[in-house]
CSV table of C-alpha atoms in Angstrom, one decimal:
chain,number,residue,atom,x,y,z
A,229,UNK,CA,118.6,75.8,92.9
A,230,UNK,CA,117.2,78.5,95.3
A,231,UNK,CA,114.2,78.4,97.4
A,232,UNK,CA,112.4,79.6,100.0
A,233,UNK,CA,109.6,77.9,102.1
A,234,UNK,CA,107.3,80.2,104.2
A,235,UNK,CA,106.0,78.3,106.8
A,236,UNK,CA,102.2,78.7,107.2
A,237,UNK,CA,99.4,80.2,104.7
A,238,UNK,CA,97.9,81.9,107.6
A,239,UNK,CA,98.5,83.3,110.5
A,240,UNK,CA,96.4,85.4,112.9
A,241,UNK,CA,97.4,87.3,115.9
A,242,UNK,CA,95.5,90.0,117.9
A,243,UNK,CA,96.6,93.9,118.0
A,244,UNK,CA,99.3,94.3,120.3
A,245,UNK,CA,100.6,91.2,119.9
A,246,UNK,CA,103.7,89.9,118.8
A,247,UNK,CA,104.1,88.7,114.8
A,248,UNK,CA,106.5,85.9,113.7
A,249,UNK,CA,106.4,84.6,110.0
A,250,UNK,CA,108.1,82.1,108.9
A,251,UNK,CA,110.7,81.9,106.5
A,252,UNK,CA,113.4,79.3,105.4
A,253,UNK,CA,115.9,79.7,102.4
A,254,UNK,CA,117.6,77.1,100.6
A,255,UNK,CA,120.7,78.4,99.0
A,256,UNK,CA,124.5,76.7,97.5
A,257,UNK,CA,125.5,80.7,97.7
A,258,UNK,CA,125.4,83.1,100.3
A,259,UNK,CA,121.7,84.2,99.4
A,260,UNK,CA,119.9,87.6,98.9
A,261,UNK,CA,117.0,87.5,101.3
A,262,UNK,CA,114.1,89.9,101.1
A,263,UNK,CA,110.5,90.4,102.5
A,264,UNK,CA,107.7,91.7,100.7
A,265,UNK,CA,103.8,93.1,101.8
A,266,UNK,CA,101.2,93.0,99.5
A,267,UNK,CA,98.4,95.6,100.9
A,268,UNK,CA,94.7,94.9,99.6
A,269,UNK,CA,94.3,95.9,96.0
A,270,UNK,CA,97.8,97.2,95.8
A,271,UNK,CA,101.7,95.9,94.3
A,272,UNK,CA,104.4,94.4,96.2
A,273,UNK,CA,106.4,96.6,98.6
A,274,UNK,CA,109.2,95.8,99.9
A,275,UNK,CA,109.7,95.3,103.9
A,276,UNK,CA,113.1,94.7,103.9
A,277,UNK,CA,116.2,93.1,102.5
A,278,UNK,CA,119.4,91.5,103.8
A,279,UNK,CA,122.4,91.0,101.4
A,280,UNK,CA,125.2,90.0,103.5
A,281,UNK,CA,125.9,92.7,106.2
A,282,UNK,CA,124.4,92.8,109.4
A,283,UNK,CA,121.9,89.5,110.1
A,284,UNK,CA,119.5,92.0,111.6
A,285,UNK,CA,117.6,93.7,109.2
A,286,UNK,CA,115.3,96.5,110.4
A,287,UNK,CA,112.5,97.6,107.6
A,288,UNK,CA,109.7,99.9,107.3
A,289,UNK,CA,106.7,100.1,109.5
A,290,UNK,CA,108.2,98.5,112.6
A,291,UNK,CA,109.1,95.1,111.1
A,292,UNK,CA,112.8,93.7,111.2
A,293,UNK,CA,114.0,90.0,110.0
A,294,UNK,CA,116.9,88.2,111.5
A,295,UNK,CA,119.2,86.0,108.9
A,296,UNK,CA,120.3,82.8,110.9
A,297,UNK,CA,122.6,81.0,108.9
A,298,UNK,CA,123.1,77.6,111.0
A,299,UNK,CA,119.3,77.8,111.1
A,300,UNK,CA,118.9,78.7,107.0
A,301,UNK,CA,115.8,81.0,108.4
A,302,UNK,CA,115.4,85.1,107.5
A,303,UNK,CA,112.2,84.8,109.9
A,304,UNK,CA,109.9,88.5,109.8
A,305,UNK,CA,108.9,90.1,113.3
A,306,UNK,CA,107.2,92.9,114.6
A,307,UNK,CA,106.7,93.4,118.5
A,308,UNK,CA,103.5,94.9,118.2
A,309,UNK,CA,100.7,94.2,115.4
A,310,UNK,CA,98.1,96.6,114.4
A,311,UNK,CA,94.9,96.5,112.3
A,312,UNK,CA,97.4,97.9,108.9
A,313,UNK,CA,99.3,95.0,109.0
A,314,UNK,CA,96.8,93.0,107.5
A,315,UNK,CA,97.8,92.0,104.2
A,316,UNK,CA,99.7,89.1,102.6
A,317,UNK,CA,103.6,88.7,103.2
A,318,UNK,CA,106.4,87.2,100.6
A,319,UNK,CA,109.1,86.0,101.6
A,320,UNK,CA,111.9,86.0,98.6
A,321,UNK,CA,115.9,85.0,97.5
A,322,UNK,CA,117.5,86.9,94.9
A,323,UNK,CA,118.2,84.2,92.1
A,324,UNK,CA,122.1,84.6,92.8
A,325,UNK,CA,123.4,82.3,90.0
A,326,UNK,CA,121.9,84.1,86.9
A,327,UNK,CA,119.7,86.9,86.0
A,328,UNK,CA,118.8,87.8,90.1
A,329,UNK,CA,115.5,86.9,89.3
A,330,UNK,CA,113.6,87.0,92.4
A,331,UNK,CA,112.2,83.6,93.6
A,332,UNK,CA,109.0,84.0,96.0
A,333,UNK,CA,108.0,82.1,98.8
A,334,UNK,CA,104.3,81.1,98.7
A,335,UNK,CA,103.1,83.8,100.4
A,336,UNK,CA,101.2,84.1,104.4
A,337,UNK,CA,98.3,86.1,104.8
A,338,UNK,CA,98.3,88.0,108.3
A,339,UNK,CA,94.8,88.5,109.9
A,340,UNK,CA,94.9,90.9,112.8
A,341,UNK,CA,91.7,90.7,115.1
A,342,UNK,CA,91.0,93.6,117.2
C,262,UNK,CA,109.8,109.7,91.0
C,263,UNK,CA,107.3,107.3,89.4
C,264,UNK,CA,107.4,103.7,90.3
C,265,UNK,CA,106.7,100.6,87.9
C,266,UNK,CA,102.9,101.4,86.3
C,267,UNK,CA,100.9,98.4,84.4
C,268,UNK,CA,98.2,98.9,82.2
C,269,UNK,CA,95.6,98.1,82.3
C,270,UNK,CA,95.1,97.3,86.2
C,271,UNK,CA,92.0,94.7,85.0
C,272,UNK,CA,91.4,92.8,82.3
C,273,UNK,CA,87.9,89.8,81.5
C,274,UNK,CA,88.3,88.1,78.1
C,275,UNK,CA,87.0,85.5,76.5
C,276,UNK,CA,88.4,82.6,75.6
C,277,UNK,CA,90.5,82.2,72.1
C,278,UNK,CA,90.8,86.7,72.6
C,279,UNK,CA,94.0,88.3,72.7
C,280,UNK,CA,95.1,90.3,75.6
C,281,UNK,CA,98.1,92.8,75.5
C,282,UNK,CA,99.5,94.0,79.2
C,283,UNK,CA,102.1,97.2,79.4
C,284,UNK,CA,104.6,97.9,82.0
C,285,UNK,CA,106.3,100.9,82.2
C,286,UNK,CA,109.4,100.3,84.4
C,287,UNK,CA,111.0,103.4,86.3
C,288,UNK,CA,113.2,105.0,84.2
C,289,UNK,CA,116.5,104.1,83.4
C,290,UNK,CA,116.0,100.9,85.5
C,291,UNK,CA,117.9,97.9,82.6
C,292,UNK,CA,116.3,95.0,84.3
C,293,UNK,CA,112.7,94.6,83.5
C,294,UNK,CA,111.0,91.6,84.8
C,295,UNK,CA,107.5,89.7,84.2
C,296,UNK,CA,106.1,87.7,87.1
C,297,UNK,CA,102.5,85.6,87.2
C,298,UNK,CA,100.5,84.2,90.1
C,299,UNK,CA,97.8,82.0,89.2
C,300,UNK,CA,95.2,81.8,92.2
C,301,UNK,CA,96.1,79.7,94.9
C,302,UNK,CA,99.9,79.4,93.5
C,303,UNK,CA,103.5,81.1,94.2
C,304,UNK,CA,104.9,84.3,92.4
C,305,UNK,CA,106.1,82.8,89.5
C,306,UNK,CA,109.0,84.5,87.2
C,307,UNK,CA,108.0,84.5,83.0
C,308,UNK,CA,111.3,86.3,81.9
C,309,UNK,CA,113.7,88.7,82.3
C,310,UNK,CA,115.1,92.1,79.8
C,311,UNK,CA,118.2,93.6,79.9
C,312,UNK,CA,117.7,96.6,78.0
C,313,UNK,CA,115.7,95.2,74.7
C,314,UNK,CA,117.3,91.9,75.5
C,315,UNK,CA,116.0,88.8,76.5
C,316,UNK,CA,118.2,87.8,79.2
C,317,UNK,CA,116.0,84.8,80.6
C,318,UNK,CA,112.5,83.6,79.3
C,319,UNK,CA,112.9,80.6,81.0
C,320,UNK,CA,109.2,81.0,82.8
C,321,UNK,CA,106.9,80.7,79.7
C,322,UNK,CA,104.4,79.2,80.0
C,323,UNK,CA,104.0,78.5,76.3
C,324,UNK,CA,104.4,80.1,72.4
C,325,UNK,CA,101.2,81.7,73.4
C,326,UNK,CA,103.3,84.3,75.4
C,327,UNK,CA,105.0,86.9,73.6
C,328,UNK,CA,107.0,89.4,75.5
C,329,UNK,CA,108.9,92.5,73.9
C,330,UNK,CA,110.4,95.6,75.3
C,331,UNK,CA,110.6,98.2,72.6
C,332,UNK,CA,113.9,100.3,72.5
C,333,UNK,CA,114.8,99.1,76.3
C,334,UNK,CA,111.7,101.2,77.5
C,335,UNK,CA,108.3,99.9,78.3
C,336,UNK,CA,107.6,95.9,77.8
C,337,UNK,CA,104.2,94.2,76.7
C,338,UNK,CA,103.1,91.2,76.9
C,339,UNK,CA,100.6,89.6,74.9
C,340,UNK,CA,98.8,86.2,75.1
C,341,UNK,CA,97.4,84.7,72.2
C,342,UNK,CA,94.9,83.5,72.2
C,343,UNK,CA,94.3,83.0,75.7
C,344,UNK,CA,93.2,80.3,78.0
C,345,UNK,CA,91.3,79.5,80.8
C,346,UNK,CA,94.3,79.1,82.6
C,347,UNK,CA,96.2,82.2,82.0
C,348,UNK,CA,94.1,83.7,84.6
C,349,UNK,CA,95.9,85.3,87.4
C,350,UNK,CA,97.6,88.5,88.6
C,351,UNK,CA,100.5,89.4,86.1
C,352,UNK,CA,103.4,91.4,88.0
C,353,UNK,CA,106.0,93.3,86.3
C,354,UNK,CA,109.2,94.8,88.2
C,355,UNK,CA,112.2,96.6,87.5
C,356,UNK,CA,115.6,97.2,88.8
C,357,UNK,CA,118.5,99.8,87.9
C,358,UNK,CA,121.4,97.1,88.9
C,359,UNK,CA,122.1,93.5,87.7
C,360,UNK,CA,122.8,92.5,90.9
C,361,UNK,CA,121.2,90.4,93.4
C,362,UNK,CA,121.5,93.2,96.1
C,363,UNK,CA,119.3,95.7,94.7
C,364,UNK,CA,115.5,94.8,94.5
C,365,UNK,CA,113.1,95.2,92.2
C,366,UNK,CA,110.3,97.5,92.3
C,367,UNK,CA,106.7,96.1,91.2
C,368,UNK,CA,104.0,97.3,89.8
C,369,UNK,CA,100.4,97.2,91.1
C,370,UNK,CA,100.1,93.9,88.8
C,371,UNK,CA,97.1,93.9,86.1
C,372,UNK,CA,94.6,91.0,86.9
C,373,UNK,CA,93.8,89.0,83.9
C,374,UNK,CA,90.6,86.7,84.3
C,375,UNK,CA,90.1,84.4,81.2
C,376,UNK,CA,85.8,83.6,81.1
């Protein structure tokens, strides 16, 4: 079975600084690997997705994830936070073996202190 | 084009009531989906249409959960009668392609709180 484990419920970083959440994927397949944002009072968007071409994904708003294989990570980055990123970040695999229902990580809320 | 609208976006009832949530999936996205999160808890996935076609209902809670998707259009999903613990943020998404590449598109969720 598919899974994904995001690594941390919280994480809090200053503006300016550098974001890094977590994400490992457990997968038989060559997985589907996708990051969501959920914005205060609002639906999941997606970031970004990776579905077998280049391991370095770029996404929208300045955030990019990096699929490591030998590592079975799909970690989310952004260089630089500011006060919008604040919100609460899925991490997700595409159910490959039937249906691609999408299978969600347990979510990390990002606090960005000015 | 509009995205994936759920009605209503709130939603307090009592105990024993009946509650009936609509999605509206983008049009001519197949794939309609149905997703909960209790508080506290994971995204959790309730079932899946193809068209008017139950593809996977494999995340039901219980026979208290009845999903339908008239004519391959919009879905509902009603709860009867509900429980304190079918409280949480109900998600529905939709996708054109039954393939693991393309992602699904959510809605803004409607928030169901059982009293």
């Amino acid at each position: 079975a598919q899974s994904v484990t995001q690594l941390g419920s919280h994480v809090s970083v200053s503006e300016g600084a550098l974001v890094l959440l977590r994400c490992n994927y457990s997968s038989s397949v060559p997985p589907y690997l996708f990051w969501y944002v959920q914005y205060p009072n609002q639906g999941l968007q997606l970031l970004l997705k990776y579905t077998s071409a280049a391991t370095l994904v770029k996404g929208i708003n300045g955030f990019e994830a990096e699929f490591k294989k030998s590592e079975t990570s799909f970690h989310l980055t952004k260089p630089s936070a500011h006060m919008s990123d604040a919100a609460e970040y899925f991490c997700a695999v595409s159910d490959n073996t039937g249906g691609f229902k999408t299978i969600f990580g347990a979510g990390t809320r990002l606090f960005v202190k000015a | 084009e509009a995205g994936v609208t759920q009605f209503p976006s709130h939603s307090v009832i009592e105990k024993g009531q009946t509650v009936t949530l609509r999605c509206d999936p983008i049009s001519g996205h197949d794939n309609l989906y149905w997703y909960r999160r209790v508080m506290g808890k994971e995204i959790k996935f309730l079932l899946h249409f193809v068209k008017e076609s139950k593809q996977d209902e494999s995340g039901m809670p219980n026979n208290r959960f009845l999903a339908e998707r008239t004519g391959g259009t919009y879905s509902t999903l009603k709860v009867q009668p509900a429980e304190l613990e079918d409280s949480g943020v109900y998600f529905c998404a939709s996708s054109q392609e039954w393939r693991g590449r393309t992602e699904a598109f959510f809605g803004q969720g409607t928030r169901l709180t059982v009293v």
